[in-house]
mmCIF file of C-alpha atoms in Angstrom:
data_model
loop_
_atom_site.group_PDB
_atom_site.id
_atom_site.type_symbol
_atom_site.label_atom_id
_atom_site.label_comp_id
_atom_site.label_asym_id
_atom_site.label_seq_id
_atom_site.Cartn_x
_atom_site.Cartn_y
_atom_site.Cartn_z
ATOM 1 C CA MET W 241 0.025 -30.038 17.692
ATOM 2 C CA SER W 242 -1.470 -29.276 14.308
ATOM 3 C CA GLY W 243 -3.493 -26.567 12.621
ATOM 4 C CA HIS W 244 -6.957 -26.720 11.128
ATOM 5 C CA THR W 245 -8.954 -24.012 9.381
ATOM 6 C CA GLU W 246 -12.354 -23.899 7.747
ATOM 7 C CA ASN W 247 -13.559 -20.912 5.744
ATOM 8 C CA GLU W 248 -16.420 -20.519 3.299
ATOM 9 C CA ILE W 249 -18.286 -18.013 1.223
ATOM 10 C CA THR W 250 -21.440 -17.948 -0.866
ATOM 11 C CA ILE W 251 -20.955 -16.630 -4.382
ATOM 12 C CA ALA W 252 -23.997 -15.335 -6.274
ATOM 13 C CA ALA W 253 -23.120 -17.256 -9.439
ATOM 14 C CA PRO W 254 -23.798 -20.689 -10.938
ATOM 15 C CA LEU W 255 -21.740 -23.624 -9.707
ATOM 16 C CA ASP W 256 -20.278 -24.272 -13.180
ATOM 17 C CA LEU W 257 -18.838 -20.746 -13.362
ATOM 18 C CA VAL W 258 -17.466 -20.899 -9.810
ATOM 19 C CA TRP W 259 -15.910 -24.309 -10.520
ATOM 20 C CA ASP W 260 -14.410 -23.237 -13.844
ATOM 21 C CA MET W 261 -12.884 -20.006 -12.552
ATOM 22 C CA THR W 262 -11.503 -21.414 -9.292
ATOM 23 C CA ASN W 263 -9.987 -24.462 -10.988
ATOM 24 C CA ASP W 264 -8.336 -22.570 -13.859
ATOM 25 C CA LEU W 265 -4.871 -22.734 -12.318
ATOM 26 C CA GLU W 266 -3.131 -20.716 -15.017
ATOM 27 C CA ASN W 267 -5.376 -17.751 -14.171
ATOM 28 C CA TRP W 268 -4.922 -17.894 -10.396
ATOM 29 C CA PRO W 269 -2.618 -14.825 -10.427
ATOM 30 C CA GLN W 270 -5.624 -12.853 -11.761
ATOM 31 C CA LEU W 271 -8.044 -14.457 -9.282
ATOM 32 C CA PHE W 272 -5.963 -14.408 -6.066
ATOM 33 C CA SER W 273 -4.111 -11.289 -4.932
ATOM 34 C CA GLU W 274 -1.320 -13.288 -3.254
ATOM 35 C CA TYR W 275 -0.049 -15.321 -6.219
ATOM 36 C CA ALA W 276 2.439 -13.850 -8.673
ATOM 37 C CA ALA W 277 2.795 -16.945 -10.874
ATOM 38 C CA VAL W 278 1.592 -20.488 -11.477
ATOM 39 C CA GLU W 279 3.638 -22.996 -13.430
ATOM 40 C CA VAL W 280 1.901 -26.249 -14.363
ATOM 41 C CA ILE W 281 4.491 -29.021 -14.135
ATOM 42 C CA GLU W 282 2.395 -32.063 -15.033
ATOM 43 C CA ARG W 283 -1.190 -33.072 -15.717
ATOM 44 C CA GLN W 284 -2.361 -36.675 -15.342
ATOM 45 C CA GLY W 285 -6.120 -37.039 -15.669
ATOM 46 C CA GLN W 286 -7.688 -35.010 -12.873
ATOM 47 C CA LYS W 287 -4.383 -34.540 -11.023
ATOM 48 C CA THR W 288 -2.207 -31.481 -11.647
ATOM 49 C CA THR W 289 1.223 -30.827 -10.175
ATOM 50 C CA PHE W 290 2.142 -27.149 -10.196
ATOM 51 C CA ARG W 291 4.410 -24.524 -8.683
ATOM 52 C CA LEU W 292 2.872 -21.518 -6.960
ATOM 53 C CA THR W 293 4.922 -18.375 -6.441
ATOM 54 C CA MET W 294 3.726 -15.594 -4.169
ATOM 55 C CA HIS W 295 4.383 -11.897 -4.400
ATOM 56 C CA PRO W 296 7.278 -10.798 -2.152
ATOM 57 C CA ASP W 297 6.353 -10.541 1.531
ATOM 58 C CA ASP W 298 7.008 -7.490 3.709
ATOM 59 C CA ASN W 299 10.661 -8.539 4.028
ATOM 60 C CA GLY W 300 11.081 -8.989 0.268
ATOM 61 C CA LYS W 301 11.123 -12.815 0.482
ATOM 62 C CA VAL W 302 9.401 -14.663 -2.350
ATOM 63 C CA TRP W 303 7.760 -17.910 -1.234
ATOM 64 C CA SER W 304 7.282 -20.705 -3.758
ATOM 65 C CA TRP W 305 6.303 -24.362 -3.498
ATOM 66 C CA VAL W 306 5.024 -27.319 -5.501
ATOM 67 C CA SER W 307 1.520 -28.623 -4.872
ATOM 68 C CA GLU W 308 -0.553 -31.442 -6.221
ATOM 69 C CA ARG W 309 -4.266 -30.916 -6.847
ATOM 70 C CA THR W 310 -6.896 -33.520 -7.767
ATOM 71 C CA THR W 311 -10.300 -32.345 -8.952
ATOM 72 C CA ASP W 312 -13.556 -34.302 -8.735
ATOM 73 C CA ARG W 313 -16.128 -32.240 -10.604
ATOM 74 C CA GLN W 314 -18.891 -34.812 -10.167
ATOM 75 C CA GLY W 315 -18.222 -34.962 -6.426
ATOM 76 C CA ARG W 316 -17.820 -31.173 -6.338
ATOM 77 C CA ASN W 317 -14.561 -31.219 -4.425
ATOM 78 C CA VAL W 318 -10.843 -30.751 -4.825
ATOM 79 C CA ARG W 319 -8.065 -32.264 -2.735
ATOM 80 C CA ALA W 320 -4.647 -30.676 -2.674
ATOM 81 C CA ARG W 321 -1.406 -31.135 -0.817
ATOM 82 C CA ARG W 322 1.971 -29.502 -0.801
ATOM 83 C CA VAL W 323 4.574 -31.751 -2.406
ATOM 84 C CA GLU W 324 7.314 -29.344 -1.305
ATOM 85 C CA PRO W 325 5.999 -28.468 2.143
ATOM 86 C CA GLY W 326 8.668 -25.880 3.001
ATOM 87 C CA PRO W 327 8.081 -24.757 6.614
ATOM 88 C CA PHE W 328 5.139 -27.192 6.905
ATOM 89 C CA GLN W 329 5.448 -30.818 7.973
ATOM 90 C CA HIS W 330 2.351 -31.261 5.822
ATOM 91 C CA MET W 331 -0.371 -29.124 4.260
ATOM 92 C CA ASP W 332 -3.575 -30.768 3.061
ATOM 93 C CA ILE W 333 -6.408 -28.748 1.553
ATOM 94 C CA ARG W 334 -9.948 -29.671 0.562
ATOM 95 C CA TRP W 335 -12.252 -27.417 -1.431
ATOM 96 C CA GLU W 336 -15.957 -28.281 -1.472
ATOM 97 C CA TYR W 337 -18.619 -26.719 -3.679
ATOM 98 C CA SER W 338 -22.384 -26.857 -3.179
ATOM 99 C CA GLU W 339 -25.388 -25.220 -4.766
ATOM 100 C CA VAL W 340 -27.311 -23.137 -2.243
ATOM 101 C CA PRO W 341 -30.152 -20.623 -2.522
ATOM 102 C CA GLY W 342 -28.635 -17.554 -4.140
ATOM 103 C CA GLY W 343 -25.616 -19.241 -5.706
ATOM 104 C CA THR W 344 -22.707 -21.490 -4.833
ATOM 105 C CA ARG W 345 -21.063 -22.104 -1.490
ATOM 106 C CA MET W 346 -17.317 -22.677 -1.624
ATOM 107 C CA HIS W 347 -15.801 -24.207 1.521
ATOM 108 C CA TRP W 348 -12.053 -24.436 2.191
ATOM 109 C CA ARG W 349 -10.599 -26.807 4.794
ATOM 110 C CA GLN W 350 -6.885 -26.831 5.565
ATOM 111 C CA ASP W 351 -5.092 -29.302 7.829
ATOM 112 C CA PHE W 352 -1.410 -28.737 8.470
ATOM 113 C CA ALA W 353 1.453 -28.833 10.910
ATOM 114 C CA MET W 354 4.453 -26.545 11.021
ATOM 115 C CA ARG W 355 7.923 -28.020 11.242
ATOM 116 C CA PRO W 356 9.606 -27.562 14.638
ATOM 117 C CA ASP W 357 12.248 -25.315 13.012
ATOM 118 C CA ALA W 358 9.683 -23.181 11.121
ATOM 119 C CA PRO W 359 9.721 -19.436 11.863
ATOM 120 C CA VAL W 360 6.109 -19.608 13.164
ATOM 121 C CA ASP W 361 4.021 -22.148 15.060
ATOM 122 C CA ASP W 362 0.681 -23.837 14.276
ATOM 123 C CA ALA W 363 -1.362 -21.267 16.207
ATOM 124 C CA TRP W 364 0.225 -18.326 14.368
ATOM 125 C CA MET W 365 -0.284 -20.018 10.984
ATOM 126 C CA THR W 366 -3.901 -20.886 11.822
ATOM 127 C CA ASP W 367 -4.627 -17.215 12.528
ATOM 128 C CA ASN W 368 -2.744 -16.143 9.410
ATOM 129 C CA ILE W 369 -4.579 -18.600 7.140
ATOM 130 C CA ASN W 370 -7.967 -17.647 8.596
ATOM 131 C CA ARG W 371 -7.266 -13.930 8.122
ATOM 132 C CA ASN W 372 -5.950 -14.348 4.575
ATOM 133 C CA SER W 373 -8.631 -16.851 3.518
ATOM 134 C CA ARG W 374 -11.367 -14.335 4.290
ATOM 135 C CA VAL W 375 -9.609 -11.714 2.147
ATOM 136 C CA GLN W 376 -9.041 -14.131 -0.749
ATOM 137 C CA LEU W 377 -12.563 -15.596 -0.606
ATOM 138 C CA GLU W 378 -14.122 -12.120 -0.764
ATOM 139 C CA LEU W 379 -11.868 -11.156 -3.664
ATOM 140 C CA ILE W 380 -12.708 -14.365 -5.533
ATOM 141 C CA ARG W 381 -16.424 -13.868 -4.861
ATOM 142 C CA ASP W 382 -16.324 -10.326 -6.212
ATOM 143 C CA LYS W 383 -14.453 -11.344 -9.383
ATOM 144 C CA ILE W 384 -16.731 -14.300 -10.116
ATOM 145 C CA GLU W 385 -19.894 -12.301 -9.473
ATOM 146 C CA GLN W 386 -18.592 -9.566 -11.797
ATOM 147 C CA ARG W 387 -17.880 -12.152 -14.512
ATOM 148 C CA ASP W 388 -21.380 -13.599 -14.046
ATOM 149 C CA ARG W 389 -22.959 -10.141 -14.411
ATOM 150 C CA GLU W 390 -20.922 -9.525 -17.586
ATOM 151 C CA ARG W 391 -21.950 -12.885 -19.059
ATOM 152 C CA ARG W 392 -25.631 -12.331 -18.281
ATOM 153 C CA SER W 393 -25.660 -8.790 -19.712
ATOM 154 C CA ALA W 394 -23.837 -9.964 -22.849
ATOM 155 C CA SER W 395 -26.473 -12.675 -23.412
ATOM 156 C CA VAL W 396 -29.429 -10.279 -23.142
ATOM 157 C CA PRO W 397 -30.491 -9.246 -26.647
ATOM 158 C CA ALA W 398 -30.720 -5.509 -27.321
ATOM 159 C CA ASN W 399 -34.202 -4.166 -28.092
#
């Protein structure tokens, strides 16, 4: 068996701002509530290898792994995969961006499988990812929309 999730949100902000903020890896700890640190290991063209470290879970365990992320700004998508899959047999992620009335739609697709010896199964992880993705997408939306409001108000000349 394997897991598959799809989650999306519309952000009332221009595509360029959404792209720039969501692909600024070094600032992910300020954008996502779950990440404590990001360490960029290597950059080669559009591909970045990096380590993500989460905040401690309810049991005090700190999860960390290495991922590889390739951006295609012209194609408005990002492909990522875990290089150190940990409890996953594999984890593949695709982010897609599109301009829609009222802003930018950001769509996340995750395909994965848990290892047989993992502490949870595919169904549990699917539910967990879906639950957490909604929280993170709303948080990201709110932060980007706030930044967009600040930028627009700063560019309006005072009378």
